Short mmCIF file of C-alpha atoms in Angstrom, two decimals:
data_model
loop_
_atom_site.label_atom_id
_atom_site.label_comp_id
_atom_site.label_asym_id
_atom_site.label_seq_id
_atom_site.Cartn_x
_atom_site.Cartn_y
_atom_site.Cartn_z
CA MET A 1 31.42 4.21 -10.01
CA VAL A 2 30.49 0.29 -11.28
CA GLN A 3 27.69 0.43 -8.99
CA LEU A 4 26.02 3.20 -9.82
CA LEU A 5 26.32 2.27 -13.41
CA GLY A 6 24.85 -1.21 -12.85
CA PRO A 7 25.01 -3.76 -14.99
CA GLN A 8 25.01 -2.51 -19.00
CA ASP A 9 25.27 0.78 -17.65
CA ARG A 10 20.88 -0.13 -16.91
CA LEU A 11 21.20 2.57 -14.31
CA LEU A 12 22.70 4.98 -16.06
CA ARG A 13 20.17 4.36 -19.25
CA MET A 14 17.62 5.10 -16.24
CA VAL A 15 19.16 8.30 -15.32
CA GLU A 16 19.19 9.69 -19.37
CA SER A 17 15.07 8.44 -19.09
CA ALA A 18 14.71 10.80 -16.06
CA HIS A 19 16.38 13.83 -17.64
CA PRO A 20 15.70 12.92 -21.49
CA ASP A 21 17.10 16.50 -22.24
CA VAL A 22 20.53 15.70 -21.14
CA ASP A 23 23.38 13.74 -22.72
CA VAL A 24 25.52 11.35 -20.14
CA HIS A 25 28.80 9.76 -21.25
CA VAL A 26 30.93 8.15 -19.05
CA ARG A 27 34.68 7.74 -19.41
CA GLY A 28 36.72 5.68 -16.62
CA ASN A 29 35.74 7.17 -13.00
CA GLU A 30 33.81 10.55 -14.74
CA ILE A 31 30.57 11.20 -15.46
CA THR A 32 29.55 13.85 -18.44
CA LEU A 33 26.85 15.65 -18.61
CA THR A 34 25.62 18.00 -21.81
CA GLY A 35 22.61 20.00 -21.75
CA THR A 36 21.46 23.11 -21.21
CA GLU A 37 22.42 24.88 -17.27
CA GLU A 38 18.98 24.16 -16.01
CA ALA A 39 18.55 20.43 -17.56
CA VAL A 40 22.51 19.71 -16.44
CA HIS A 41 21.90 21.09 -12.49
CA ALA A 42 18.88 18.85 -12.01
CA ALA A 43 20.59 15.78 -13.70
CA ARG A 44 23.62 16.50 -11.64
CA ALA A 45 21.70 16.78 -8.07
CA LEU A 46 20.12 13.10 -8.96
CA VAL A 47 23.48 11.65 -9.75
CA ASP A 48 25.04 13.30 -6.53
CA GLU A 49 22.49 11.41 -4.70
CA LEU A 50 22.61 7.98 -6.39
CA LEU A 51 26.63 8.47 -5.91
CA ALA A 52 25.85 9.23 -1.64
CA LEU A 53 23.73 6.23 -1.80
CA THR A 54 25.96 3.79 -3.26
CA ARG A 55 28.74 5.16 -0.95
CA GLY A 56 26.42 4.50 2.22
CA GLY A 57 26.47 0.52 1.29
CA HIS A 58 23.34 0.70 -0.77
CA GLU A 59 23.32 -1.28 -3.98
CA LEU A 60 20.77 0.39 -6.54
CA ALA A 61 18.39 -1.75 -8.57
CA PRO A 62 16.44 0.20 -11.35
CA ALA A 63 13.33 1.18 -8.88
CA ASP A 64 15.91 2.62 -6.48
CA VAL A 65 16.96 5.13 -9.17
CA ALA A 66 13.24 5.59 -10.80
CA SER A 67 12.01 6.71 -7.51
CA SER A 68 15.20 9.14 -6.47
CA ALA A 69 14.28 10.90 -9.53
CA ARG A 70 10.59 11.27 -8.48
CA MET A 71 11.66 12.47 -5.13
CA MET A 72 13.94 15.14 -6.84
CA ARG A 73 11.63 16.75 -8.80
CA GLU A 74 9.28 17.38 -5.74
CA GLU A 75 10.20 20.82 -4.85
CA GLY A 76 11.07 20.97 -0.63
CA GLY A 77 10.60 17.27 -0.43
CA PRO A 78 12.65 14.89 1.15
CA ARG A 79 16.14 13.92 -0.45
CA PRO A 80 16.92 10.20 -1.65
CA ARG A 81 19.87 9.81 0.82
CA ASP A 82 17.56 10.91 3.53
CA VAL A 83 14.34 8.69 2.53
CA MET A 84 17.08 5.30 2.05
CA ALA A 85 19.41 5.99 4.75
CA GLU A 86 17.06 3.87 7.53
CA ALA A 87 18.18 0.13 7.69
CA ILE A 88 15.01 -1.77 9.34
CA LEU A 89 16.61 -4.84 8.89
CA SER A 90 19.05 -6.85 7.41
CA SER A 91 18.79 -10.44 6.04
CA ARG A 92 20.38 -13.15 4.44
CA GLY A 93 22.90 -10.65 2.72
CA ARG A 94 19.82 -7.77 1.99
CA VAL A 95 19.08 -4.69 3.72
CA ILE A 96 15.36 -3.59 3.85
CA ARG A 97 14.33 -0.37 3.91
CA PRO A 98 12.14 2.27 2.50
CA LYS A 99 13.11 3.46 -0.69
CA THR A 100 10.03 6.38 -1.51
CA ALA A 101 8.90 9.22 0.30
CA GLY A 102 5.82 7.86 1.14
CA GLN A 103 7.12 4.37 3.13
CA LYS A 104 9.56 6.51 4.45
CA ALA A 105 6.65 8.03 6.54
CA TYR A 106 4.45 5.05 6.57
CA VAL A 107 8.02 3.47 8.43
CA ASP A 108 8.15 5.99 10.80
CA ALA A 109 4.34 6.30 11.46
CA ILE A 110 4.26 2.87 12.72
CA ASP A 111 7.53 4.01 15.15
CA GLU A 112 5.05 6.85 16.72
CA ASN A 113 1.61 5.29 16.57
CA THR A 114 0.20 2.85 18.51
CA ILE A 115 -2.48 1.35 15.17
CA VAL A 116 -1.44 2.16 11.85
CA PHE A 117 -3.31 1.60 8.22
CA GLY A 118 -1.04 1.76 5.41
CA ILE A 119 -3.50 1.61 2.62
CA GLY A 120 -2.62 1.24 -0.80
CA PRO A 121 -1.88 -0.25 -4.34
CA ALA A 122 0.02 -3.66 -5.10
CA GLY A 123 3.49 -3.34 -4.82
CA THR A 124 4.21 -0.30 -2.10
CA GLY A 125 5.63 -2.13 0.41
CA LYS A 126 2.44 -2.13 2.73
CA THR A 127 2.65 -5.97 3.83
CA TYR A 128 6.67 -6.73 3.61
CA LEU A 129 7.35 -3.32 5.37
CA ALA A 130 4.32 -3.90 8.48
CA MET A 131 6.72 -7.41 8.65
CA ALA A 132 9.94 -6.39 8.76
CA LYS A 133 9.20 -3.66 11.69
CA ALA A 134 7.62 -6.49 13.21
CA VAL A 135 10.79 -8.79 13.16
CA GLN A 136 12.87 -5.57 14.36
CA ALA A 137 10.86 -5.03 17.27
CA LEU A 138 10.72 -8.95 18.10
CA GLN A 139 14.87 -8.80 17.88
CA ARG A 140 15.21 -5.69 20.41
CA ARG A 141 12.95 -7.34 22.40
CA GLU A 142 10.38 -4.74 22.46
CA VAL A 143 7.52 -7.16 22.12
CA GLU A 144 6.67 -10.89 23.01
CA ARG A 145 5.44 -12.34 19.95
CA ILE A 146 4.46 -11.31 16.23
CA ILE A 147 0.72 -12.35 15.32
CA LEU A 148 -0.11 -12.22 11.68
CA THR A 149 -3.40 -12.84 10.38
CA ARG A 150 -5.82 -12.23 7.20
CA PRO A 151 -9.36 -12.86 6.39
CA ALA A 152 -9.39 -16.34 4.42
CA VAL A 153 -11.32 -14.86 1.42
CA GLU A 154 -11.16 -16.28 -1.84
CA ALA A 155 -10.18 -13.72 -5.04
CA GLY A 156 -13.16 -13.87 -7.37
CA GLU A 157 -13.16 -17.32 -7.85
CA ARG A 158 -14.90 -20.69 -5.58
CA LEU A 159 -12.35 -23.10 -4.70
CA GLY A 160 -14.34 -25.28 -3.52
CA PHE A 161 -14.15 -27.89 -0.71
CA LEU A 162 -10.24 -28.44 0.18
CA PRO A 163 -9.16 -31.69 1.39
CA GLY A 164 -7.07 -32.26 4.37
CA THR A 165 -6.91 -30.97 8.17
CA LEU A 166 -8.09 -27.08 9.19
CA THR A 167 -4.51 -26.10 9.20
CA ASP A 168 -4.36 -27.75 5.37
CA LYS A 169 -7.29 -25.52 4.17
CA ILE A 170 -6.65 -22.56 5.71
CA ASP A 171 -2.95 -22.39 4.50
CA PRO A 172 -3.29 -21.17 1.19
CA TYR A 173 -4.52 -17.69 2.16
CA LEU A 174 -1.79 -17.56 4.49
CA ARG A 175 1.05 -18.51 2.05
CA PRO A 176 1.99 -14.91 1.45
CA LEU A 177 2.26 -13.85 4.93
CA TYR A 178 5.09 -17.45 5.53
CA ASP A 179 6.82 -16.65 2.54
CA ALA A 180 7.65 -13.09 3.22
CA ILE A 181 8.74 -14.19 7.13
CA ASN A 182 11.10 -17.16 5.42
CA GLU A 183 12.35 -14.23 3.89
CA MET A 184 13.59 -12.03 6.64
CA MET A 185 14.20 -14.57 9.27
CA ASP A 186 16.89 -17.82 9.37
CA PRO A 187 14.14 -20.67 7.86
CA GLU A 188 15.42 -23.29 10.49
CA VAL A 189 14.41 -20.69 12.95
CA VAL A 190 10.64 -19.82 11.92
CA PRO A 191 9.32 -23.00 12.49
CA LYS A 192 10.62 -23.25 16.19
CA LEU A 193 9.09 -19.86 16.96
CA ILE A 194 6.24 -20.72 15.17
CA ALA A 195 5.79 -23.92 17.45
CA SER A 196 6.85 -21.92 20.52
CA GLY A 197 4.15 -19.15 19.65
CA THR A 198 6.53 -16.51 19.40
CA ILE A 199 5.35 -16.38 15.63
CA GLU A 200 1.54 -16.78 14.71
CA VAL A 201 -0.06 -16.79 11.64
CA ALA A 202 -3.83 -17.39 11.53
CA PRO A 203 -6.92 -16.67 10.20
CA LEU A 204 -8.77 -13.47 10.84
CA ALA A 205 -11.66 -15.80 12.66
CA TYR A 206 -9.22 -16.99 15.51
CA MET A 207 -8.46 -13.82 16.62
CA ARG A 208 -12.37 -13.48 18.69
CA GLY A 209 -12.42 -13.04 22.09
CA ARG A 210 -8.78 -12.72 22.29
CA THR A 211 -6.39 -10.01 24.04
CA LEU A 212 -3.69 -9.56 22.54
CA ASN A 213 -0.69 -8.04 25.16
CA ASN A 214 2.43 -7.35 24.50
CA SER A 215 2.28 -8.00 20.71
CA PHE A 216 2.93 -6.56 17.17
CA VAL A 217 0.40 -7.79 15.37
CA VAL A 218 -0.42 -7.27 11.30
CA LEU A 219 -3.20 -7.33 8.93
CA ASP A 220 -2.89 -8.53 5.55
CA GLU A 221 -5.45 -7.91 3.11
CA ALA A 222 -7.87 -5.97 4.97
CA GLN A 223 -9.87 -4.44 2.86
CA ASN A 224 -11.60 -7.82 2.24
CA THR A 225 -12.96 -7.47 6.52
CA THR A 226 -16.75 -6.46 7.03
CA PRO A 227 -17.27 -3.90 9.40
CA GLU A 228 -18.42 -5.94 12.10
CA GLN A 229 -14.46 -7.80 10.93
CA MET A 230 -13.08 -5.06 11.54
CA LYS A 231 -13.99 -3.51 14.46
CA MET A 232 -13.82 -7.05 16.20
CA PHE A 233 -9.76 -7.19 15.53
CA LEU A 234 -9.02 -3.24 16.54
CA THR A 235 -11.19 -4.63 20.00
CA ARG A 236 -8.34 -7.21 20.40
CA LEU A 237 -5.51 -4.47 21.60
CA GLY A 238 -4.15 -5.25 24.52
CA PHE A 239 -0.94 -3.38 26.96
CA GLY A 240 2.36 -3.15 24.65
CA THR A 241 0.83 -4.05 21.75
CA ARG A 242 1.34 -2.45 18.46
CA MET A 243 -1.26 -2.98 15.13
CA VAL A 244 -0.84 -2.51 11.25
CA VAL A 245 -3.40 -2.88 8.97
CA THR A 246 -2.82 -3.33 5.67
CA GLY A 247 -5.05 -3.53 2.45
CA ASP A 248 -6.21 -1.97 -1.06
CA ILE A 249 -9.38 -0.19 -1.04
CA THR A 250 -9.78 -0.85 -4.85
CA GLN A 251 -9.35 -4.31 -4.89
CA VAL A 252 -12.29 -5.57 -2.71
CA ASP A 253 -13.13 -9.53 -2.77
CA LEU A 254 -16.26 -9.59 -0.67
CA PRO A 255 -18.86 -11.10 -2.02
CA GLY A 256 -21.02 -8.48 -0.98
CA GLY A 257 -21.41 -5.54 1.48
CA THR A 258 -19.32 -2.79 2.91
CA SER A 259 -15.35 -3.28 3.39
CA GLY A 260 -14.72 -2.81 6.77
CA LEU A 261 -11.34 -1.30 5.82
CA ARG A 262 -13.42 1.47 3.69
CA LEU A 263 -15.79 2.18 6.45
CA VAL A 264 -12.78 2.66 9.01
CA THR A 265 -11.58 5.31 7.24
CA ARG A 266 -14.28 7.06 8.02
CA ILE A 267 -14.90 6.05 11.77
CA LEU A 268 -11.28 6.56 12.91
CA ASP A 269 -9.79 9.48 11.17
CA ARG A 270 -9.58 11.83 13.69
CA VAL A 271 -8.63 9.65 16.72
CA ASP A 272 -5.32 9.93 18.24
CA ASP A 273 -2.46 7.18 18.21
CA ILE A 274 -4.21 6.02 15.20
CA HIS A 275 -2.88 6.82 11.77
CA PHE A 276 -3.87 6.18 8.49
CA ALA A 277 -0.71 6.05 5.53
CA ARG A 278 -1.89 6.52 2.09
CA LEU A 279 0.24 5.14 -0.47
CA THR A 280 0.34 5.88 -4.15
CA SER A 281 1.35 5.11 -7.50
CA ASP A 282 4.71 6.39 -6.68
CA ASP A 283 5.49 4.23 -3.76
CA VAL A 284 5.28 0.85 -5.98
CA VAL A 285 8.57 -0.72 -5.93
CA ARG A 286 7.56 -3.36 -8.31
CA HIS A 287 8.40 -3.47 -12.06
CA THR A 288 7.41 -0.06 -13.76
CA LEU A 289 4.89 -1.25 -15.36
CA VAL A 290 2.78 -1.60 -12.14
CA GLY A 291 3.04 1.80 -11.22
CA LYS A 292 1.06 2.20 -15.40
CA ILE A 293 -1.18 -0.76 -14.48
CA VAL A 294 -2.24 1.11 -11.56
CA ASP A 295 -2.42 4.58 -12.82
CA ALA A 296 -4.41 3.16 -15.49
CA TYR A 297 -6.77 1.63 -13.51
CA SER A 298 -7.56 4.38 -11.12
CA GLU A 299 -8.27 6.68 -14.37
CA TYR A 300 -10.73 4.01 -15.70
CA ASP A 301 -12.60 4.32 -12.15
CA GLU A 302 -12.54 7.74 -12.04
CA ARG A 303 -13.80 8.32 -15.92
CA ARG A 304 -16.54 5.37 -14.37
CA THR A 305 -17.78 7.28 -11.88
CA ALA A 306 -17.72 10.36 -13.33
CA LEU A 307 -20.09 8.97 -16.33
CA LYS A 308 -22.20 7.32 -13.15
CA HIS A 309 -22.79 10.60 -11.98
CA GLU A 310 -23.51 11.77 -14.92
CA ARG A 311 -26.35 9.37 -15.53
CA GLU A 312 -28.07 9.68 -12.10
CA GLU A 313 -27.94 13.67 -12.45
CA ALA A 314 -29.45 13.33 -16.17
CA ARG A 315 -32.03 10.83 -14.36
CA GLU A 316 -32.99 12.79 -11.85
CA PHE A 317 -33.17 16.00 -14.52
CA ALA A 318 -35.49 14.01 -16.44
CA ASN A 319 -37.71 12.86 -13.02
CA ARG A 320 -38.07 16.14 -12.22
CA ALA A 321 -39.02 17.14 -15.15
CA GLU A 322 -41.61 14.34 -15.45
CA ARG A 323 -43.16 15.59 -12.10
CA ARG A 324 -43.51 18.76 -13.26
CA SER A 325 -45.06 18.03 -16.15
CA ALA A 326 -47.73 15.73 -14.40
CA ILE A 327 -48.39 18.60 -11.86
CA ARG A 328 -49.05 21.17 -14.70
CA ARG A 329 -51.44 18.59 -16.02
CA GLU A 330 -53.07 17.53 -13.55
CA ARG A 331 -53.75 21.74 -12.45
CA HIS A 332 -54.57 21.55 -15.88
CA THR A 333 -57.44 18.93 -15.59
CA ARG A 334 -58.55 20.65 -12.47
CA GLY A 335 -59.06 23.86 -14.16
CA HIS A 336 -61.17 22.46 -16.87
CA GLY A 337 -63.15 20.61 -14.11
CA GLY A 338 -64.01 23.97 -12.46
CA ARG A 339 -65.08 25.37 -15.97
CA ALA A 340 -67.21 22.76 -16.30
#
């Protein structure tokens, strides 16, 4: 019960927020729900799911409660206990597992396909879950090495000349990958695995000309690849290798041209053994504001696209009207010329 309530009854308050028509009271180990029959039934179903998770050893966080409430509102969808029961990795007292239905489908797709594209906004766990699956595959000896890569593209800034060796110059771009791998494995072991080549963290440019066999390869920030880079990367696939490509097509930092990730969704969408997992703001597991920010930007982009479409239609209408007027004037001039 203590785990369900959370610090200062924070988790209980989130249950109340998900079901505002229900009053929740706790006395000892007893929870009382008051409200209409339908509202109480829905709230009780959510509480039962949360209790099942805590009994299964799951340490609930506010994001888990919010995600569970969303899943319970979807008729015919998966139950929270089924989604969150799968533990991918246990590391340093933490258990890494999918926390939303979208994340569960993404993780299942990685198990079932050779190449998986995880596409979605920030905070949906695209890269983190992919790297957890990579570590899991290495620990199970399903692969011989892990290769983590991303394009060295600046996020809207010009950093200029960076001092130091080539490694010093590219490390800032790869630091998020190092941080994640250190969270999932013993930090004292990681340098040894990197030194032996069992784990490789490298910029995308280093992939050219290679064939990657018996590896788990993760390409992060793939929205910043060019179409040529994406083709180059995907054709590195060797025997016994799995690839996961992650990115957010709404955050392209390329100075110009087409995003390779955006283009590949149209080129390979129907190819067998390649899966496109599309995550949404419902799969955001960071602060609840992140999901709201993602939705707000999506709505803004939709409005801007609609306005642009209206302007283009108005411009085309005006051009057609101008062409018709020009044709009438030309006919009128020819008619006067003939009578003359």
